[in-house]
Coordinates of C-alpha atoms and ligand atoms in Angstrom, one line a residue:
M1 CA 101.8 94.8 92.1
N2 CA 103.2 91.5 90.9
P3 CA 106.5 92.2 89.1
L4 CA 107.4 89.8 86.3
R5 CA 110.9 88.5 85.8
I6 CA 112.0 86.2 83.0
L7 CA 114.7 83.6 83.3
I8 CA 116.0 82.0 80.1
M9 CA 117.8 78.7 80.5
A10 CA 120.6 78.4 78.0
A11 CA 123.5 76.6 79.8
G12 CA 122.8 73.1 78.7
K13 CA 125.6 71.1 77.1
G14 CA 123.5 70.4 74.0
T15 CA 124.8 66.8 74.0
R16 CA 122.6 65.7 71.1
F17 CA 124.1 68.4 68.9
K18 CA 127.5 66.8 69.1
S19 CA 129.1 70.2 68.7
S20 CA 132.1 72.0 70.2
W21 CA 130.0 75.1 69.9
P22 CA 127.3 76.0 72.4
K23 CA 123.9 74.9 71.2
V24 CA 122.1 78.2 71.9
L25 CA 124.5 79.9 69.5
H26 CA 123.8 77.6 66.6
R27 CA 122.1 79.7 64.0
L28 CA 118.5 79.5 63.0
A29 CA 117.8 81.5 59.9
G30 CA 121.0 83.3 60.5
Q31 CA 120.5 84.3 64.1
P32 CA 121.6 82.5 67.3
L33 CA 118.9 80.3 68.7
A34 CA 118.8 82.1 72.1
S35 CA 118.4 85.5 70.5
Y36 CA 114.8 84.6 69.4
V37 CA 113.8 83.9 73.0
I38 CA 115.5 87.0 74.2
T39 CA 113.6 89.2 71.7
T40 CA 110.3 87.6 72.6
A41 CA 111.1 88.0 76.3
Q42 CA 111.9 91.7 75.8
S43 CA 108.6 92.2 74.0
L44 CA 106.8 91.3 77.3
N45 CA 108.5 94.3 79.0
P46 CA 109.4 92.4 82.2
E47 CA 111.0 94.0 85.2
A48 CA 114.2 92.1 84.4
I49 CA 115.5 89.3 82.1
G50 CA 118.1 86.8 83.2
I51 CA 119.9 84.1 81.2
V52 CA 121.6 81.1 82.6
V53 CA 124.8 80.3 80.6
G54 CA 127.2 77.5 81.1
Q55 CA 128.9 75.8 78.2
D56 CA 131.4 78.3 76.7
A57 CA 129.8 81.0 78.9
E58 CA 132.1 83.7 77.6
K59 CA 131.3 83.0 74.0
V60 CA 127.6 83.0 74.8
R61 CA 127.9 86.2 76.8
S62 CA 129.6 88.1 74.1
A63 CA 127.3 86.8 71.3
L64 CA 124.2 87.8 73.2
A65 CA 125.6 90.9 75.0
D66 CA 122.8 93.3 75.9
D67 CA 122.7 95.8 78.7
S68 CA 119.2 94.7 79.6
I69 CA 120.2 91.1 80.4
H70 CA 121.6 89.7 83.6
F71 CA 123.9 86.8 82.9
V72 CA 124.1 83.9 85.5
E73 CA 126.8 81.3 85.2
Q74 CA 125.9 77.7 85.9
S75 CA 129.0 75.5 86.1
P76 CA 128.8 72.5 86.1
Q77 CA 125.4 72.0 84.5
L78 CA 123.5 69.6 86.6
G79 CA 120.1 70.0 85.0
T80 CA 117.3 72.6 84.5
G81 CA 116.4 72.6 88.2
H82 CA 120.0 73.2 89.1
A83 CA 120.0 76.1 86.6
V84 CA 117.1 77.7 88.5
Q85 CA 118.8 77.1 91.8
V86 CA 122.0 78.8 90.7
A87 CA 120.0 81.7 89.4
K88 CA 118.2 82.3 92.7
P89 CA 120.0 85.6 93.3
F90 CA 118.4 86.9 90.1
W91 CA 114.8 85.9 90.9
G92 CA 114.4 85.5 94.6
P93 CA 113.4 86.4 97.2
G94 CA 110.4 88.6 96.6
D95 CA 106.8 88.4 95.9
G96 CA 106.7 88.5 92.1
T97 CA 106.2 86.1 89.2
L98 CA 109.0 84.2 87.5
M99 CA 108.5 83.2 83.9
I100 CA 111.0 80.5 82.8
L101 CA 111.8 80.0 79.1
S102 CA 114.2 77.7 77.3
G103 CA 116.8 79.0 75.1
D104 CA 116.3 76.1 72.8
V105 CA 112.6 76.8 72.2
P106 CA 113.0 79.7 69.7
L107 CA 109.6 80.2 68.1
I108 CA 107.5 80.8 71.2
S109 CA 105.3 83.8 70.5
C110 CA 104.6 86.9 72.6
E111 CA 100.9 86.2 72.4
T112 CA 101.2 82.7 73.8
L113 CA 103.3 83.9 76.7
K114 CA 100.9 86.8 77.5
A115 CA 98.0 84.2 77.6
L116 CA 100.2 82.1 80.0
V117 CA 100.8 85.0 82.3
E118 CA 97.2 86.0 82.3
S119 CA 96.0 82.6 83.1
H120 CA 98.6 82.3 85.8
F121 CA 97.4 85.5 87.4
Q122 CA 93.7 84.6 87.1
S123 CA 94.0 81.1 88.5
G124 CA 96.4 82.1 91.3
S125 CA 98.3 78.9 90.9
S126 CA 101.7 78.3 92.3
V127 CA 102.9 77.3 88.9
T128 CA 101.3 77.4 85.5
L129 CA 103.1 75.4 82.9
L130 CA 102.6 75.7 79.2
S131 CA 101.8 72.3 77.7
T132 CA 101.0 71.1 74.2
R133 CA 99.7 68.0 72.6
L134 CA 101.9 66.1 70.1
D135 CA 101.1 63.2 67.8
D136 CA 104.7 62.0 68.6
P137 CA 105.7 63.1 72.1
T138 CA 109.0 61.2 72.0
G139 CA 111.7 63.0 74.0
Y140 CA 109.5 65.4 75.9
G141 CA 108.4 65.3 79.5
R142 CA 104.8 64.1 79.8
V143 CA 102.1 65.9 81.8
V144 CA 100.6 63.4 84.2
R145 CA 97.0 64.2 85.3
D146 CA 94.8 62.5 87.9
A147 CA 91.4 61.1 87.4
S148 CA 89.8 64.5 87.8
G149 CA 92.1 65.9 85.1
E150 CA 94.2 67.9 87.5
V151 CA 98.0 68.2 86.7
V152 CA 99.9 66.0 89.2
R153 CA 103.4 65.9 88.0
I154 CA 105.7 65.8 85.0
V155 CA 107.7 62.7 84.1
E156 CA 110.6 62.8 81.7
Q157 CA 110.7 60.4 78.7
K158 CA 113.6 58.5 80.2
D159 CA 111.9 57.9 83.6
A160 CA 108.4 57.3 82.2
T161 CA 106.6 53.9 82.4
P162 CA 105.2 52.5 79.2
E163 CA 101.7 53.8 80.2
E164 CA 103.1 57.3 80.8
R165 CA 104.9 57.3 77.5
I166 CA 101.5 57.0 75.7
I167 CA 100.5 60.4 77.2
Q168 CA 100.5 63.0 74.3
E169 CA 100.3 66.1 76.5
V170 CA 103.9 67.3 77.0
N171 CA 105.7 69.9 79.0
T172 CA 107.1 72.7 76.8
G173 CA 109.7 73.8 79.4
I174 CA 107.9 77.1 79.8
Y175 CA 106.4 78.1 83.1
C176 CA 105.2 80.9 85.3
F177 CA 105.9 80.4 89.0
K178 CA 104.9 82.5 92.1
T179 CA 108.4 83.4 93.2
P180 CA 107.9 82.5 96.9
D181 CA 106.3 79.2 96.1
L182 CA 109.2 78.3 93.8
A183 CA 111.6 79.3 96.5
G184 CA 109.8 76.9 98.8
V185 CA 110.6 73.8 96.7
I186 CA 113.6 74.6 94.5
D187 CA 116.1 73.3 97.0
L188 CA 114.1 70.1 97.5
L189 CA 114.9 68.6 94.1
S190 CA 116.6 65.3 94.0
A191 CA 118.8 63.9 91.2
A192 CA 117.4 60.4 91.8
N193 CA 116.4 59.9 88.2
S194 CA 117.8 58.2 85.1
Q195 CA 119.9 61.2 84.1
K196 CA 121.1 62.0 87.6
E197 CA 120.1 65.6 87.0
Y198 CA 118.1 68.1 89.0
Y199 CA 114.9 68.5 86.9
L200 CA 113.0 71.7 87.1
P201 CA 109.7 70.0 86.2
E202 CA 109.9 68.1 89.5
C203 CA 108.8 71.3 91.2
V204 CA 105.4 70.8 89.7
G205 CA 105.0 67.5 91.5
L206 CA 106.5 68.9 94.7
L207 CA 104.1 71.8 94.8
K208 CA 101.1 69.5 94.1
A209 CA 102.2 67.2 96.9
R210 CA 102.1 70.3 99.2
N211 CA 98.5 70.9 98.0
Q212 CA 99.5 74.1 96.3
P213 CA 97.6 74.7 93.1
V214 CA 99.3 73.8 89.8
S215 CA 97.8 74.2 86.4
A216 CA 98.6 74.0 82.7
V217 CA 97.7 76.1 79.7
L218 CA 97.6 74.2 76.4
C219 CA 99.4 75.8 73.5
G220 CA 97.5 74.9 70.3
N221 CA 100.5 75.4 68.0
P222 CA 103.2 72.8 68.5
V223 CA 105.6 74.6 66.2
E224 CA 105.8 77.5 68.7
V225 CA 107.0 75.2 71.4
A226 CA 109.2 72.8 69.4
G227 CA 112.5 72.3 71.2
V228 CA 115.7 72.2 69.2
N229 CA 117.7 69.3 70.6
S230 CA 119.4 68.1 67.5
R231 CA 120.5 69.3 64.1
V232 CA 117.6 67.5 62.6
E233 CA 115.2 69.6 64.6
L234 CA 117.2 72.7 63.8
A235 CA 116.8 72.0 60.1
Q236 CA 113.0 71.4 60.5
L237 CA 112.5 74.8 62.2
E238 CA 114.8 76.4 59.6
Q239 CA 112.5 75.1 56.9
I240 CA 109.4 76.3 58.7
L241 CA 110.8 79.8 59.1
R242 CA 111.9 79.9 55.5
E243 CA 108.5 79.0 54.3
R244 CA 106.9 81.6 56.6
K245 CA 109.1 84.3 55.2
T246 CA 108.8 83.4 51.5
R247 CA 105.0 83.2 51.8
E248 CA 104.9 86.6 53.5
L249 CA 107.0 88.1 50.8
M250 CA 104.9 86.7 48.0
R251 CA 101.8 88.0 49.7
E252 CA 103.5 91.4 49.7
G253 CA 104.1 91.4 46.0
V254 CA 107.6 89.8 45.6
T255 CA 108.1 87.2 42.9
L256 CA 110.1 84.2 44.0
I257 CA 110.7 81.9 41.1
D258 CA 111.4 78.9 43.3
P259 CA 110.5 79.7 47.0
S260 CA 111.9 76.4 48.2
S261 CA 115.4 77.3 47.1
T262 CA 115.2 81.0 48.3
Y263 CA 116.8 81.7 51.6
I264 CA 115.6 84.9 53.1
S265 CA 116.2 85.8 56.8
P266 CA 113.3 86.9 58.9
N267 CA 114.3 90.6 59.2
V268 CA 114.8 91.2 55.5
T269 CA 112.4 93.5 53.8
I270 CA 111.8 93.5 50.0
G271 CA 109.7 95.8 47.9
P272 CA 106.9 94.8 45.5
D273 CA 107.7 93.7 41.9
T274 CA 111.1 92.5 42.9
V275 CA 112.0 89.2 41.2
I276 CA 114.2 86.7 43.0
Y277 CA 115.7 83.7 41.1
P278 CA 116.5 80.4 42.7
N279 CA 119.4 79.8 45.1
V280 CA 119.5 83.3 46.4
Y281 CA 120.5 84.1 50.0
I282 CA 119.4 87.4 51.6
E283 CA 120.6 87.7 55.2
G284 CA 120.7 89.9 58.3
N285 CA 118.7 93.1 58.2
S286 CA 119.0 93.6 54.5
R287 CA 116.5 95.8 52.7
I288 CA 115.8 95.4 49.0
G289 CA 113.7 98.0 47.2
R290 CA 111.0 97.8 44.5
A291 CA 111.4 96.2 41.1
C292 CA 114.9 94.8 41.7
Q293 CA 116.0 91.7 40.0
I294 CA 118.3 89.2 41.8
Y295 CA 119.6 86.5 39.6
P296 CA 120.6 83.0 40.7
N297 CA 123.3 82.1 43.2
V298 CA 123.6 85.6 44.8
R299 CA 124.3 86.2 48.4
I300 CA 123.3 89.6 49.9
T301 CA 124.2 90.1 53.6
Q302 CA 123.3 93.1 55.8
S303 CA 123.0 95.4 52.7
V304 CA 120.6 97.9 51.2
L305 CA 119.5 97.9 47.6
E306 CA 117.3 100.8 46.5
D307 CA 114.7 100.4 43.7
R308 CA 115.3 98.8 40.3
V309 CA 118.8 97.4 41.1
L310 CA 119.8 94.5 39.0
V311 CA 122.1 91.9 40.5
L312 CA 123.4 89.3 38.0
D313 CA 124.4 85.8 38.7
S314 CA 126.8 84.6 41.4
S315 CA 127.5 88.0 43.0
V316 CA 128.2 88.5 46.7
I317 CA 127.2 91.7 48.4
V318 CA 128.1 92.3 52.1
N319 CA 127.6 95.4 54.3
S320 CA 127.0 97.6 51.3
H321 CA 124.5 100.2 50.0
I322 CA 123.5 100.4 46.3
E323 CA 121.4 103.3 45.0
S324 CA 118.7 102.9 42.4
E325 CA 119.1 101.5 38.9
S326 CA 122.6 100.2 39.3
Q327 CA 123.7 96.9 37.9
I328 CA 126.0 94.5 39.7
G329 CA 127.6 91.3 38.4
P330 CA 127.7 88.7 37.2
F331 CA 130.5 87.4 39.5
A332 CA 130.9 90.7 41.4
H333 CA 132.1 90.9 45.0
L334 CA 131.2 93.8 47.1
R335 CA 133.2 92.7 50.0
T336 CA 132.3 95.2 52.7
D337 CA 131.6 98.9 53.3
V338 CA 130.8 99.6 49.6
E339 CA 128.6 102.6 48.6
I340 CA 127.3 102.5 45.0
G341 CA 125.5 105.5 43.6
K342 CA 122.8 105.6 41.0
K343 CA 123.0 104.0 37.5
V344 CA 126.4 102.5 38.3
R345 CA 127.6 99.4 36.5
I346 CA 129.9 97.0 38.3
G347 CA 130.6 94.1 36.0
N348 CA 132.1 90.6 36.1
F349 CA 135.1 89.8 38.4
V350 CA 135.1 93.2 40.0
E351 CA 135.9 93.2 43.7
L352 CA 135.2 96.3 45.8
K353 CA 136.1 96.9 49.4
K354 CA 135.6 100.1 51.5
T355 CA 134.9 101.9 48.3
S356 CA 132.4 104.4 47.1
V357 CA 131.4 104.8 43.4
G358 CA 129.6 107.9 42.3
D359 CA 126.5 108.1 40.1
G360 CA 126.8 106.9 36.5
S361 CA 130.3 105.4 36.9
T362 CA 131.4 102.1 35.5
A363 CA 133.8 99.4 36.4
A364 CA 132.7 96.7 34.1
H365 CA 135.5 94.0 34.0
L366 CA 138.2 92.4 36.1
S367 CA 139.1 95.0 38.7
Y368 CA 140.0 95.5 42.3
L369 CA 139.1 98.7 44.0
G370 CA 140.0 98.9 47.7
D371 CA 139.9 101.9 50.0
T372 CA 138.9 104.0 47.0
Q373 CA 136.6 106.9 46.3
V374 CA 135.4 107.0 42.8
G375 CA 133.6 110.1 41.6
R376 CA 130.7 110.5 39.1
K377 CA 130.7 109.4 35.5
V378 CA 134.1 107.7 35.8
N379 CA 135.2 104.9 33.6
V380 CA 137.4 102.3 35.3
G381 CA 138.8 100.3 32.5
A382 CA 139.1 96.5 32.5
G383 CA 141.8 95.1 34.7
T384 CA 142.3 98.3 36.8
I385 CA 143.9 97.6 40.2
T386 CA 144.2 99.9 43.2
C387 CA 147.4 98.9 45.0
N388 CA 146.1 99.8 48.4
Y389 CA 148.3 97.7 50.6
D390 CA 152.1 98.2 51.1
G391 CA 152.5 95.1 53.2
I392 CA 152.0 97.1 56.4
Q393 CA 149.3 99.7 55.9
K394 CA 146.3 100.4 53.7
H395 CA 146.2 103.6 51.7
R396 CA 143.4 105.5 49.9
T397 CA 142.9 106.1 46.2
V398 CA 140.8 109.0 45.0
I399 CA 139.5 109.1 41.4
E400 CA 137.5 112.3 40.8
D401 CA 134.5 113.0 38.5
H402 CA 134.7 112.3 34.8
V403 CA 138.1 110.5 35.0
F404 CA 138.9 107.8 32.4
I405 CA 141.2 105.0 33.7
G406 CA 142.6 103.0 30.8
S407 CA 142.6 99.2 30.9
D408 CA 145.2 97.3 32.9
S409 CA 146.3 100.2 35.0
Q410 CA 147.6 100.1 38.5
L411 CA 147.0 103.0 40.9
V412 CA 149.6 102.8 43.7
A413 CA 148.0 104.3 46.8
P414 CA 148.0 106.9 48.3
V415 CA 147.2 108.6 45.0
T416 CA 144.7 110.9 43.4
V417 CA 143.5 111.3 39.9
K418 CA 142.0 114.7 39.6
E419 CA 138.8 115.6 37.8
G420 CA 138.5 115.0 34.1
A421 CA 142.0 113.4 33.8
Y422 CA 142.9 110.5 31.6
V423 CA 145.1 107.6 32.5
A424 CA 146.5 105.7 29.5
A425 CA 146.1 102.0 29.4
G426 CA 148.7 99.9 31.0
S427 CA 149.9 102.7 33.3
T428 CA 151.3 102.3 36.8
I429 CA 150.3 105.6 38.4
T430 CA 152.3 106.5 41.5
E431 CA 151.8 110.3 41.6
K432 CA 148.9 112.6 41.5
V433 CA 147.4 113.1 38.0
P434 CA 146.4 116.8 37.6
K435 CA 142.9 117.9 36.5
D436 CA 142.3 117.3 32.8
A437 CA 145.8 115.9 32.2
L438 CA 146.8 112.7 30.4
A439 CA 149.1 110.4 32.4
I440 CA 151.1 107.7 30.6
A441 CA 153.3 105.6 32.7
R442 CA 154.6 102.7 30.6
S443 CA 157.5 102.2 28.4
P444 CA 157.1 103.6 24.9
Q445 CA 156.3 101.3 22.1
V446 CA 159.3 100.2 19.9
I447 CA 158.7 99.1 16.3
K448 CA 161.2 97.0 14.5
P449 CA 160.1 96.7 10.9
D450 CA 160.1 93.2 9.3
W451 CA 161.6 91.7 12.5
A452 CA 159.0 88.9 12.7
R453 CA 159.3 87.9 9.0
K454 CA 163.1 87.9 9.1
R455 CA 163.1 85.7 12.2
R456 CA 160.7 83.2 10.6
E457 CA 162.9 83.0 7.5
S458 CA 166.1 82.5 9.5
L459 CA 164.5 79.7 11.5
K460 CA 163.4 78.0 8.3
K461 CA 166.9 78.1 6.8
G462 CA 168.5 76.7 10.0
Ligands
UD1_501 C1 113.1 69.8 79.0 C2 112.2 69.4 80.1 C3 111.1 68.5 79.5 C4 110.4 69.3 78.4 C5 111.4 69.9 77.3 C6 110.6 70.8 76.4 C7 113.6 69.0 82.0 C8 114.3 68.1 82.9 N1 112.9 68.5 81.0 O1 113.7 68.7 78.4 O2 110.1 68.2 80.5 O3 109.4 68.5 77.7 O4 112.4 70.6 78.0 O5 111.5 71.3 75.5 O6 113.7 70.2 82.3 N2 119.7 73.9 80.6 C9 120.5 74.6 81.5 N3 121.2 74.0 82.4 C10 121.2 72.6 82.5 C11 120.5 71.9 81.6 C12 119.7 72.5 80.7 O7 120.5 75.8 81.4 O8 121.9 72.1 83.4 C13 119.0 74.6 79.5 C14 119.3 74.1 78.1 O9 120.3 74.9 77.6 C15 118.0 74.2 77.4 C16 117.0 74.1 78.5 O10 117.6 74.3 79.7 O11 117.9 75.5 76.8 C17 116.3 72.7 78.4 O12 117.3 71.7 78.6 P1 117.3 70.4 77.7 O13 118.4 69.6 78.2 O14 117.2 70.7 76.3 O15 115.9 69.7 78.3 P2 115.0 68.7 77.5 O16 115.6 67.3 77.6 O17 114.7 69.2 76.2
CA502 CA1 115.4 70.9 74.9

């Protein structure tokens, strides 16, 4: 057999990004650039996947951590050829096939890579590179062919003659090598070029010079092989992915009032008849059910909304789960770990954190509920605050079924309000409220008859 290993190059400095953050961790539609290539590599079921990391290697490792990946550290980074030299313990020796991918070419598809491997096996070439034809090839290595059309070598933009720069067929930075043939030339690279780097593509010319067969497979879709070398290119791919996703959703029955201002990450799913207003962000692996309505300026991250949920303007929902027919917002903040039951109403300026709210309950105005369990059919009055933090630790509040919390109350945790109890408005509750009881914790009202009138009159006289 001919075992396939995949090596992803992701150690580059990303100079053109002008960033203190490693390029391959910059996010495309919410996910690190390199994670796209890793997922595609995994879909090919290779014997092993290696990734070369360099700039901020530790950050990259922890962001991409996955048991199935071998990390190779390249430091300093002396070019793509050097990256493959450093990774030799991962891929050599042996009699297999090494596929090389670039961490900054995120949209390459599994189908294209399968076609590349197949062609590589059929032709028996020492190297098969994936090329594409670009109207504007600026910045890419050019594929130089001889009079008979055979691939001879690759020349980088910066080293190319004016004649070579006219060539529109470019190297995508994706290759399949016969492992022993790569091993035969990888240490022969020279850095005698304009960038003083060891170029991996030089292997193509070296193999050809040894009369070993080299070939290229042309990728018909330049978007798949677009490299992300700058923030401009990142934004271009971001737009392509966004349009792909919004078109897919509309085909599946989702209404987007203005697709161009709707930002939905690739892994999000949305049920039919859901309507999404402009300037909405839905991120991560969020799932939105059927017939929901998401009003403008809402961000939903890593959350689940079941069917017929209404999210009104300017709400933020993170790491939360909302059951069907509930209503959130406007201006609500479900900060994290929030579980909302069915037919719940969470209104304006209500913030929830690590809190569950049972079916049919309401917190309609100006509240903070943190580390709280709210039962069913509870009314949380306007301005209710759970005082969950004592300056050192967080404590829980439990509000059982059918409780009524009057407006402007504070519940000083840890505290429980038992089933059916009633808390009078303006109370500061510090102790358990028994079942069906009324708790009033405020100073009693004092009436001083005619006090106001007398004061006015005395002021007038003075
Ligand atoms: C590279 C190719 C070029 C091709 C283009 C396609 C070289 C010399 N040139 O150019 O022919 O047209 O890709 O996108 O290979 N990297 C390392 N270690 C290093 C340098 C780079 O791991 O020392 C990684 C980078 O993180 C990146 C990839 O290799 O993921 C490509 O490097 P980059 O500097 O972007 O090469 P290009 O100039 O785009
Ligand atoms: Ca690149």
